[in-house]
Amino acid sequence: YGLAAGTPTESSLNASLRVVVWWLLNDMKIASQRLILWGYSLGCAVTLAYLQQVPEGAVRGVVLQSPFLSVKDMVRDFLGPAPGNLIPNMWNNKAAIETVHYPTLFIHGKKDDLIPYQHSKILHRSCPSQIKTFYLSTNATHTCFHWKQDITKPFQNFLVLLMRETVRNKRKSATKEDGPQLQPASSESEEESSDPDSPVLDQLNKGEGALMCEWDAVGELVGVKKGLIEQQKCWVVKVWESIFGP
């Protein structure tokens, strides 16, 4: 598949991701808590399949862009229930998502004519993660997304949610048994939205709580430098360069 050698099958594609993650962990020496798996279309199925085979805490978060329920469901959408019932239920994401407790971002285009955005909505509702968010782009198709509006900003807001969770966990671990108890994370951090400007980021920029003073400590999670929260432009590029270099 793509530039990979061999025959493209469900098992061989799943194996490809295992090789990539192994390379990141062992050759690049990147900690698992700094890994965010980003699957796109078929890659969403490969990502979810990988998560079924690894122990808890294997990655920091997950991004699923234009995911589908299963191959069988896609065939049913295009050809009807009868043909769909004749094929094996390959890459059953509908079942796989029910075991995903990692923070998860769903991105889908409302004008997607290959995988209806309703697939993402169902997966989002079925995901048991306490931190999950669904971004629905009004104008995006299956292959055409606005880089800043549909990709960079939703991902930026997702990273903020991860920062907040890290701070919450640090405080929780530091709280004595007789100290004040923290409220658990919301089951849904954000609802479906076509607005790329999330209120989560606005609250962070205003210094809600003590999050801003914690930024240096939790910033190591994505390899960013002090003050990056004020430099929202080219967020993803800066994160990438801080990890892998220019």
PDB file of C-alpha atoms in Angstrom:
ATOM      1  CA  TYR A   1       0.000   0.000   0.000  1.00  0.00           C
ATOM      2  CA  GLY A   2       1.555   3.299  -0.986  1.00  0.00           C
ATOM      3  CA  LEU A   3       5.344   2.989  -0.973  1.00  0.00           C
ATOM      4  CA  ALA A   4       5.327  -0.126   1.234  1.00  0.00           C
ATOM      5  CA  ALA A   5       6.425  -3.416  -0.268  1.00  0.00           C
ATOM      6  CA  GLY A   6       4.385  -6.598  -0.147  1.00  0.00           C
ATOM      7  CA  THR A   7       0.691  -7.249  -0.700  1.00  0.00           C
ATOM      8  CA  PRO A   8      -1.866  -4.802   0.772  1.00  0.00           C
ATOM      9  CA  THR A   9      -4.089  -6.750   3.145  1.00  0.00           C
ATOM     10  CA  GLU A  10      -5.782  -5.938   6.415  1.00  0.00           C
ATOM     11  CA  SER A  11      -3.054  -7.703   8.396  1.00  0.00           C
ATOM     12  CA  SER A  12      -0.139  -6.247   6.406  1.00  0.00           C
ATOM     13  CA  LEU A  13      -1.433  -2.681   6.723  1.00  0.00           C
ATOM     14  CA  ASN A  14      -1.905  -3.153  10.467  1.00  0.00           C
ATOM     15  CA  ALA A  15       1.632  -4.516  10.687  1.00  0.00           C
ATOM     16  CA  SER A  16       2.996  -1.418   8.925  1.00  0.00           C
ATOM     17  CA  LEU A  17       1.863   0.845  11.746  1.00  0.00           C
ATOM     18  CA  ARG A  18       3.435  -1.430  14.329  1.00  0.00           C
ATOM     19  CA  VAL A  19       6.738  -1.077  12.480  1.00  0.00           C
ATOM     20  CA  VAL A  20       6.436   2.730  12.384  1.00  0.00           C
ATOM     21  CA  VAL A  21       5.656   2.986  16.095  1.00  0.00           C
ATOM     22  CA  TRP A  22       8.505   0.597  16.931  1.00  0.00           C
ATOM     23  CA  TRP A  23      10.858   2.847  14.947  1.00  0.00           C
ATOM     24  CA  LEU A  24       9.667   5.952  16.793  1.00  0.00           C
ATOM     25  CA  LEU A  25      10.044   4.335  20.209  1.00  0.00           C
ATOM     26  CA  ASN A  26      13.304   2.476  19.669  1.00  0.00           C
ATOM     27  CA  ASP A  27      15.262   4.347  16.980  1.00  0.00           C
ATOM     28  CA  MET A  28      13.985   7.876  17.572  1.00  0.00           C
ATOM     29  CA  LYS A  29      13.783   7.326  21.348  1.00  0.00           C
ATOM     30  CA  ILE A  30      10.451   9.131  21.609  1.00  0.00           C
ATOM     31  CA  ALA A  31       8.489   8.367  24.761  1.00  0.00           C
ATOM     32  CA  SER A  32       5.090   6.777  24.234  1.00  0.00           C
ATOM     33  CA  GLN A  33       3.459   9.621  26.161  1.00  0.00           C
ATOM     34  CA  ARG A  34       4.565  11.974  23.400  1.00  0.00           C
ATOM     35  CA  LEU A  35       2.977   9.940  20.604  1.00  0.00           C
ATOM     36  CA  ILE A  36      -0.325  10.973  19.054  1.00  0.00           C
ATOM     37  CA  LEU A  37      -1.552   8.575  16.386  1.00  0.00           C
ATOM     38  CA  TRP A  38      -3.248  10.344  13.475  1.00  0.00           C
ATOM     39  CA  GLY A  39      -5.271   8.154  11.141  1.00  0.00           C
ATOM     40  CA  TYR A  40      -6.889   9.388   7.960  1.00  0.00           C
ATOM     41  CA  SER A  41      -9.632   7.445   6.138  1.00  0.00           C
ATOM     42  CA  LEU A  42      -8.340   3.869   5.884  1.00  0.00           C
ATOM     43  CA  GLY A  43      -5.586   4.875   8.289  1.00  0.00           C
ATOM     44  CA  CYS A  44      -8.233   5.327  11.001  1.00  0.00           C
ATOM     45  CA  ALA A  45      -8.969   1.607  10.816  1.00  0.00           C
ATOM     46  CA  VAL A  46      -5.268   0.776  11.019  1.00  0.00           C
ATOM     47  CA  THR A  47      -4.903   3.091  14.015  1.00  0.00           C
ATOM     48  CA  LEU A  48      -7.825   1.539  15.874  1.00  0.00           C
ATOM     49  CA  ALA A  49      -6.585  -1.964  15.081  1.00  0.00           C
ATOM     50  CA  TYR A  50      -3.199  -1.065  16.569  1.00  0.00           C
ATOM     51  CA  LEU A  51      -4.793   0.202  19.763  1.00  0.00           C
ATOM     52  CA  GLN A  52      -6.484  -3.171  20.246  1.00  0.00           C
ATOM     53  CA  GLN A  53      -3.076  -4.860  20.388  1.00  0.00           C
ATOM     54  CA  VAL A  54      -1.120  -2.640  22.771  1.00  0.00           C
ATOM     55  CA  PRO A  55      -1.319  -2.124  26.545  1.00  0.00           C
ATOM     56  CA  GLU A  56      -2.928   0.902  28.138  1.00  0.00           C
ATOM     57  CA  GLY A  57      -0.785   4.032  27.960  1.00  0.00           C
ATOM     58  CA  ALA A  58       0.879   3.055  24.677  1.00  0.00           C
ATOM     59  CA  VAL A  59       0.149   6.502  23.191  1.00  0.00           C
ATOM     60  CA  ARG A  60      -0.893   9.944  24.437  1.00  0.00           C
ATOM     61  CA  GLY A  61      -3.854  10.518  22.149  1.00  0.00           C
ATOM     62  CA  VAL A  62      -5.583   9.696  18.891  1.00  0.00           C
ATOM     63  CA  VAL A  63      -6.817  11.728  15.905  1.00  0.00           C
ATOM     64  CA  LEU A  64      -9.290  10.097  13.519  1.00  0.00           C
ATOM     65  CA  GLN A  65      -9.822  12.080  10.318  1.00  0.00           C
ATOM     66  CA  SER A  66     -12.671  10.914   8.071  1.00  0.00           C
ATOM     67  CA  PRO A  67     -13.127   7.513   9.738  1.00  0.00           C
ATOM     68  CA  PHE A  68     -15.704   4.900   8.719  1.00  0.00           C
ATOM     69  CA  LEU A  69     -17.768   2.446  10.755  1.00  0.00           C
ATOM     70  CA  SER A  70     -16.614  -0.652   8.872  1.00  0.00           C
ATOM     71  CA  VAL A  71     -16.023  -1.824   5.321  1.00  0.00           C
ATOM     72  CA  LYS A  72     -19.374  -3.611   5.451  1.00  0.00           C
ATOM     73  CA  ASP A  73     -21.150  -0.383   6.425  1.00  0.00           C
ATOM     74  CA  MET A  74     -19.470   1.516   3.589  1.00  0.00           C
ATOM     75  CA  VAL A  75     -20.617  -1.069   1.042  1.00  0.00           C
ATOM     76  CA  ARG A  76     -24.128  -0.867   2.456  1.00  0.00           C
ATOM     77  CA  ASP A  77     -24.100   2.913   2.062  1.00  0.00           C
ATOM     78  CA  PHE A  78     -23.115   2.675  -1.611  1.00  0.00           C
ATOM     79  CA  LEU A  79     -24.766  -0.535  -2.822  1.00  0.00           C
ATOM     80  CA  GLY A  80     -27.446  -1.350  -0.297  1.00  0.00           C
ATOM     81  CA  PRO A  81     -27.798  -3.938   2.492  1.00  0.00           C
ATOM     82  CA  ALA A  82     -27.778  -7.061   0.291  1.00  0.00           C
ATOM     83  CA  PRO A  83     -24.273  -6.596  -1.210  1.00  0.00           C
ATOM     84  CA  GLY A  84     -23.005  -5.386   2.133  1.00  0.00           C
ATOM     85  CA  ASN A  85     -24.038  -8.609   3.815  1.00  0.00           C
ATOM     86  CA  LEU A  86     -21.962 -10.627   1.335  1.00  0.00           C
ATOM     87  CA  ILE A  87     -18.548  -9.259   2.312  1.00  0.00           C
ATOM     88  CA  PRO A  88     -16.555  -9.950   5.483  1.00  0.00           C
ATOM     89  CA  ASN A  89     -16.712  -7.333   8.201  1.00  0.00           C
ATOM     90  CA  MET A  90     -13.184  -6.003   7.701  1.00  0.00           C
ATOM     91  CA  TRP A  91     -11.886  -3.218   9.931  1.00  0.00           C
ATOM     92  CA  ASN A  92     -14.868  -3.059  12.240  1.00  0.00           C
ATOM     93  CA  ASN A  93     -14.192   0.391  13.682  1.00  0.00           C
ATOM     94  CA  LYS A  94     -17.634   0.473  15.263  1.00  0.00           C
ATOM     95  CA  ALA A  95     -16.576  -2.325  17.616  1.00  0.00           C
ATOM     96  CA  ALA A  96     -12.968  -1.178  18.014  1.00  0.00           C
ATOM     97  CA  ILE A  97     -13.850   2.361  19.139  1.00  0.00           C
ATOM     98  CA  GLU A  98     -15.772   0.992  22.118  1.00  0.00           C
ATOM     99  CA  THR A  99     -12.478   0.026  23.764  1.00  0.00           C
ATOM    100  CA  VAL A 100     -10.616   3.289  23.115  1.00  0.00           C
ATOM    101  CA  HIS A 101     -10.105   5.287  26.304  1.00  0.00           C
ATOM    102  CA  TYR A 102      -7.389   7.566  24.961  1.00  0.00           C
ATOM    103  CA  PRO A 103      -8.148  11.255  24.339  1.00  0.00           C
ATOM    104  CA  THR A 104      -9.578  11.275  20.820  1.00  0.00           C
ATOM    105  CA  LEU A 105     -10.206  13.978  18.214  1.00  0.00           C
ATOM    106  CA  PHE A 106     -12.607  13.248  15.354  1.00  0.00           C
ATOM    107  CA  ILE A 107     -12.420  15.380  12.184  1.00  0.00           C
ATOM    108  CA  HIS A 108     -14.785  15.012   9.240  1.00  0.00           C
ATOM    109  CA  GLY A 109     -15.995  17.019   6.260  1.00  0.00           C
ATOM    110  CA  LYS A 110     -19.701  17.607   5.871  1.00  0.00           C
ATOM    111  CA  LYS A 111     -19.334  17.365   2.078  1.00  0.00           C
ATOM    112  CA  ASP A 112     -17.501  14.034   2.211  1.00  0.00           C
ATOM    113  CA  ASP A 113     -19.011  11.988  -0.638  1.00  0.00           C
ATOM    114  CA  LEU A 114     -16.991   8.835   0.095  1.00  0.00           C
ATOM    115  CA  ILE A 115     -17.520   8.369   3.841  1.00  0.00           C
ATOM    116  CA  PRO A 116     -20.620  10.153   5.199  1.00  0.00           C
ATOM    117  CA  TYR A 117     -19.845  12.318   8.209  1.00  0.00           C
ATOM    118  CA  GLN A 118     -22.514  10.413  10.148  1.00  0.00           C
ATOM    119  CA  HIS A 119     -19.938   7.623  10.497  1.00  0.00           C
ATOM    120  CA  SER A 120     -17.788   9.955  12.597  1.00  0.00           C
ATOM    121  CA  LYS A 121     -20.763  11.060  14.674  1.00  0.00           C
ATOM    122  CA  ILE A 122     -21.621   7.474  15.562  1.00  0.00           C
ATOM    123  CA  LEU A 123     -18.006   6.640  16.388  1.00  0.00           C
ATOM    124  CA  HIS A 124     -17.737   9.772  18.524  1.00  0.00           C
ATOM    125  CA  ARG A 125     -20.823   8.818  20.511  1.00  0.00           C
ATOM    126  CA  SER A 126     -19.575   5.242  20.936  1.00  0.00           C
ATOM    127  CA  CYS A 127     -16.103   6.217  22.122  1.00  0.00           C
ATOM    128  CA  PRO A 128     -15.860   5.775  25.934  1.00  0.00           C
ATOM    129  CA  SER A 129     -12.966   8.211  26.352  1.00  0.00           C
ATOM    130  CA  GLN A 130     -13.492  10.943  28.938  1.00  0.00           C
ATOM    131  CA  ILE A 131     -11.748  13.374  26.600  1.00  0.00           C
ATOM    132  CA  LYS A 132     -13.157  13.341  23.098  1.00  0.00           C
ATOM    133  CA  THR A 133     -14.087  16.055  20.646  1.00  0.00           C
ATOM    134  CA  PHE A 134     -15.715  16.122  17.211  1.00  0.00           C
ATOM    135  CA  TYR A 135     -14.952  18.805  14.637  1.00  0.00           C
ATOM    136  CA  LEU A 136     -17.247  18.908  11.601  1.00  0.00           C
ATOM    137  CA  SER A 137     -16.021  21.087   8.742  1.00  0.00           C
ATOM    138  CA  THR A 138     -18.810  22.702   6.755  1.00  0.00           C
ATOM    139  CA  ASN A 139     -16.937  22.816   3.452  1.00  0.00           C
ATOM    140  CA  ALA A 140     -14.448  19.955   3.594  1.00  0.00           C
ATOM    141  CA  THR A 141     -14.790  16.892   1.360  1.00  0.00           C
ATOM    142  CA  HIS A 142     -13.029  13.569   1.801  1.00  0.00           C
ATOM    143  CA  THR A 143      -9.768  14.766   0.274  1.00  0.00           C
ATOM    144  CA  CYS A 144      -9.937  18.559   0.538  1.00  0.00           C
ATOM    145  CA  PHE A 145      -9.545  20.225   3.940  1.00  0.00           C
ATOM    146  CA  HIS A 146      -8.584  23.800   4.756  1.00  0.00           C
ATOM    147  CA  TRP A 147      -5.237  23.367   6.485  1.00  0.00           C
ATOM    148  CA  LYS A 148      -5.648  26.097   9.108  1.00  0.00           C
ATOM    149  CA  GLN A 149      -9.396  26.009   9.731  1.00  0.00           C
ATOM    150  CA  ASP A 150     -10.006  22.273   9.514  1.00  0.00           C
ATOM    151  CA  ILE A 151      -6.725  20.747  10.640  1.00  0.00           C
ATOM    152  CA  THR A 152      -4.404  23.075  12.545  1.00  0.00           C
ATOM    153  CA  LYS A 153      -6.925  24.779  14.816  1.00  0.00           C
ATOM    154  CA  PRO A 154      -8.898  21.672  15.831  1.00  0.00           C
ATOM    155  CA  PHE A 155      -5.620  19.902  16.574  1.00  0.00           C
ATOM    156  CA  GLN A 156      -4.327  22.910  18.481  1.00  0.00           C
ATOM    157  CA  ASN A 157      -7.452  22.887  20.646  1.00  0.00           C
ATOM    158  CA  PHE A 158      -7.057  19.148  21.140  1.00  0.00           C
ATOM    159  CA  LEU A 159      -3.508  19.667  22.428  1.00  0.00           C
ATOM    160  CA  VAL A 160      -4.869  22.195  24.900  1.00  0.00           C
ATOM    161  CA  LEU A 161      -7.250  19.545  26.220  1.00  0.00           C
ATOM    162  CA  LEU A 162      -4.282  17.214  26.697  1.00  0.00           C
ATOM    163  CA  MET A 163      -2.443  19.934  28.580  1.00  0.00           C
ATOM    164  CA  ARG A 164      -5.427  20.428  30.850  1.00  0.00           C
ATOM    165  CA  GLU A 165      -5.630  16.705  31.543  1.00  0.00           C
ATOM    166  CA  THR A 166      -1.929  16.577  32.384  1.00  0.00           C
ATOM    167  CA  VAL A 167      -2.276  19.445  34.836  1.00  0.00           C
ATOM    168  CA  ARG A 168      -5.344  17.803  36.358  1.00  0.00           C
ATOM    169  CA  ASN A 169      -3.506  14.522  36.826  1.00  0.00           C
ATOM    170  CA  LYS A 170      -0.462  16.247  38.341  1.00  0.00           C
ATOM    171  CA  ARG A 171      -2.654  18.025  40.872  1.00  0.00           C
ATOM    172  CA  LYS A 172      -4.585  14.879  41.641  1.00  0.00           C
ATOM    173  CA  SER A 173      -1.436  12.887  42.340  1.00  0.00           C
ATOM    174  CA  ALA A 174      -0.134  15.676  44.579  1.00  0.00           C
ATOM    175  CA  THR A 175      -3.349  15.956  46.596  1.00  0.00           C
ATOM    176  CA  LYS A 176      -3.269  14.283  49.985  1.00  0.00           C
ATOM    177  CA  GLU A 177      -5.941  11.780  50.922  1.00  0.00           C
ATOM    178  CA  ASP A 178      -7.673  14.322  53.156  1.00  0.00           C
ATOM    179  CA  GLY A 179      -7.277  17.170  50.672  1.00  0.00           C
ATOM    180  CA  PRO A 180      -9.854  18.638  48.297  1.00  0.00           C
ATOM    181  CA  GLN A 181     -11.099  16.309  45.595  1.00  0.00           C
ATOM    182  CA  LEU A 182     -10.980  17.266  41.933  1.00  0.00           C
ATOM    183  CA  GLN A 183     -13.903  16.902  39.589  1.00  0.00           C
ATOM    184  CA  PRO A 184     -13.511  14.182  36.946  1.00  0.00           C
ATOM    185  CA  ALA A 185     -12.996  15.137  33.321  1.00  0.00           C
ATOM    186  CA  SER A 186     -16.093  15.746  31.240  1.00  0.00           C
ATOM    187  CA  SER A 187     -17.208  12.834  29.107  1.00  0.00           C
ATOM    188  CA  GLU A 188     -17.340  15.124  26.086  1.00  0.00           C
ATOM    189  CA  SER A 189     -14.936  18.026  26.004  1.00  0.00           C
ATOM    190  CA  GLU A 190     -16.471  19.620  22.928  1.00  0.00           C
ATOM    191  CA  GLU A 191     -19.621  19.114  20.924  1.00  0.00           C
ATOM    192  CA  GLU A 192     -19.828  19.017  17.145  1.00  0.00           C
ATOM    193  CA  SER A 193     -18.798  22.367  15.744  1.00  0.00           C
ATOM    194  CA  SER A 194     -17.998  24.024  12.451  1.00  0.00           C
ATOM    195  CA  ASP A 195     -16.356  26.933  14.301  1.00  0.00           C
ATOM    196  CA  PRO A 196     -12.580  26.430  14.442  1.00  0.00           C
ATOM    197  CA  ASP A 197     -12.154  28.815  17.407  1.00  0.00           C
ATOM    198  CA  SER A 198     -12.782  26.725  20.490  1.00  0.00           C
ATOM    199  CA  PRO A 199     -13.799  28.304  23.827  1.00  0.00           C
ATOM    200  CA  VAL A 200     -11.262  25.961  25.434  1.00  0.00           C
ATOM    201  CA  LEU A 201      -8.403  27.903  23.864  1.00  0.00           C
ATOM    202  CA  ASP A 202      -9.986  31.231  24.819  1.00  0.00           C
ATOM    203  CA  GLN A 203     -10.191  30.132  28.449  1.00  0.00           C
ATOM    204  CA  LEU A 204      -6.578  28.996  28.372  1.00  0.00           C
ATOM    205  CA  ASN A 205      -5.366  32.293  26.906  1.00  0.00           C
ATOM    206  CA  LYS A 206      -7.145  34.153  29.717  1.00  0.00           C
ATOM    207  CA  GLY A 207      -5.183  32.120  32.225  1.00  0.00           C
ATOM    208  CA  GLU A 208      -8.134  30.194  33.644  1.00  0.00           C
ATOM    209  CA  GLY A 209      -7.188  28.701  37.005  1.00  0.00           C
ATOM    210  CA  ALA A 210      -3.483  28.100  37.377  1.00  0.00           C
ATOM    211  CA  LEU A 211      -3.006  26.487  34.011  1.00  0.00           C
ATOM    212  CA  MET A 212      -0.758  29.156  32.542  1.00  0.00           C
ATOM    213  CA  CYS A 213       1.800  28.846  35.343  1.00  0.00           C
ATOM    214  CA  GLU A 214       1.842  25.081  34.765  1.00  0.00           C
ATOM    215  CA  TRP A 215       2.582  25.449  31.065  1.00  0.00           C
ATOM    216  CA  ASP A 216       6.362  25.007  31.307  1.00  0.00           C
ATOM    217  CA  ALA A 217       5.949  21.711  33.155  1.00  0.00           C
ATOM    218  CA  VAL A 218       3.400  20.146  30.852  1.00  0.00           C
ATOM    219  CA  GLY A 219       4.835  21.655  27.695  1.00  0.00           C
ATOM    220  CA  GLU A 220       7.345  18.820  27.562  1.00  0.00           C
ATOM    221  CA  LEU A 221       4.468  16.569  26.549  1.00  0.00           C
ATOM    222  CA  VAL A 222       4.633  17.821  22.966  1.00  0.00           C
ATOM    223  CA  GLY A 223       8.144  19.247  23.007  1.00  0.00           C
ATOM    224  CA  VAL A 224       7.146  22.905  22.839  1.00  0.00           C
ATOM    225  CA  LYS A 225       9.039  25.852  24.248  1.00  0.00           C
ATOM    226  CA  LYS A 226       7.973  28.486  26.748  1.00  0.00           C
ATOM    227  CA  GLY A 227       5.629  31.076  25.292  1.00  0.00           C
ATOM    228  CA  LEU A 228       4.317  28.907  22.434  1.00  0.00           C
ATOM    229  CA  ILE A 229       0.780  29.320  23.727  1.00  0.00           C
ATOM    230  CA  GLU A 230       0.987  32.991  22.709  1.00  0.00           C
ATOM    231  CA  GLN A 231       2.348  32.010  19.302  1.00  0.00           C
ATOM    232  CA  GLN A 232      -0.689  30.284  17.873  1.00  0.00           C
ATOM    233  CA  LYS A 233       0.436  30.743  14.271  1.00  0.00           C
ATOM    234  CA  CYS A 234       1.886  27.579  12.711  1.00  0.00           C
ATOM    235  CA  TRP A 235       1.321  25.555  15.886  1.00  0.00           C
ATOM    236  CA  VAL A 236       1.646  22.146  14.270  1.00  0.00           C
ATOM    237  CA  VAL A 237       4.792  23.142  12.386  1.00  0.00           C
ATOM    238  CA  LYS A 238       6.433  24.373  15.585  1.00  0.00           C
ATOM    239  CA  VAL A 239       5.544  21.199  17.456  1.00  0.00           C
ATOM    240  CA  TRP A 240       6.915  19.082  14.614  1.00  0.00           C
ATOM    241  CA  GLU A 241      10.154  21.068  14.442  1.00  0.00           C
ATOM    242  CA  SER A 242      10.647  20.927  18.203  1.00  0.00           C
ATOM    243  CA  ILE A 243      10.549  17.123  18.032  1.00  0.00           C
ATOM    244  CA  PHE A 244      12.240  16.307  14.732  1.00  0.00           C
ATOM    245  CA  GLY A 245      14.104  19.517  13.950  1.00  0.00           C
ATOM    246  CA  PRO A 246      13.513  22.059  11.109  1.00  0.00           C
TER     247      PRO A 246
END
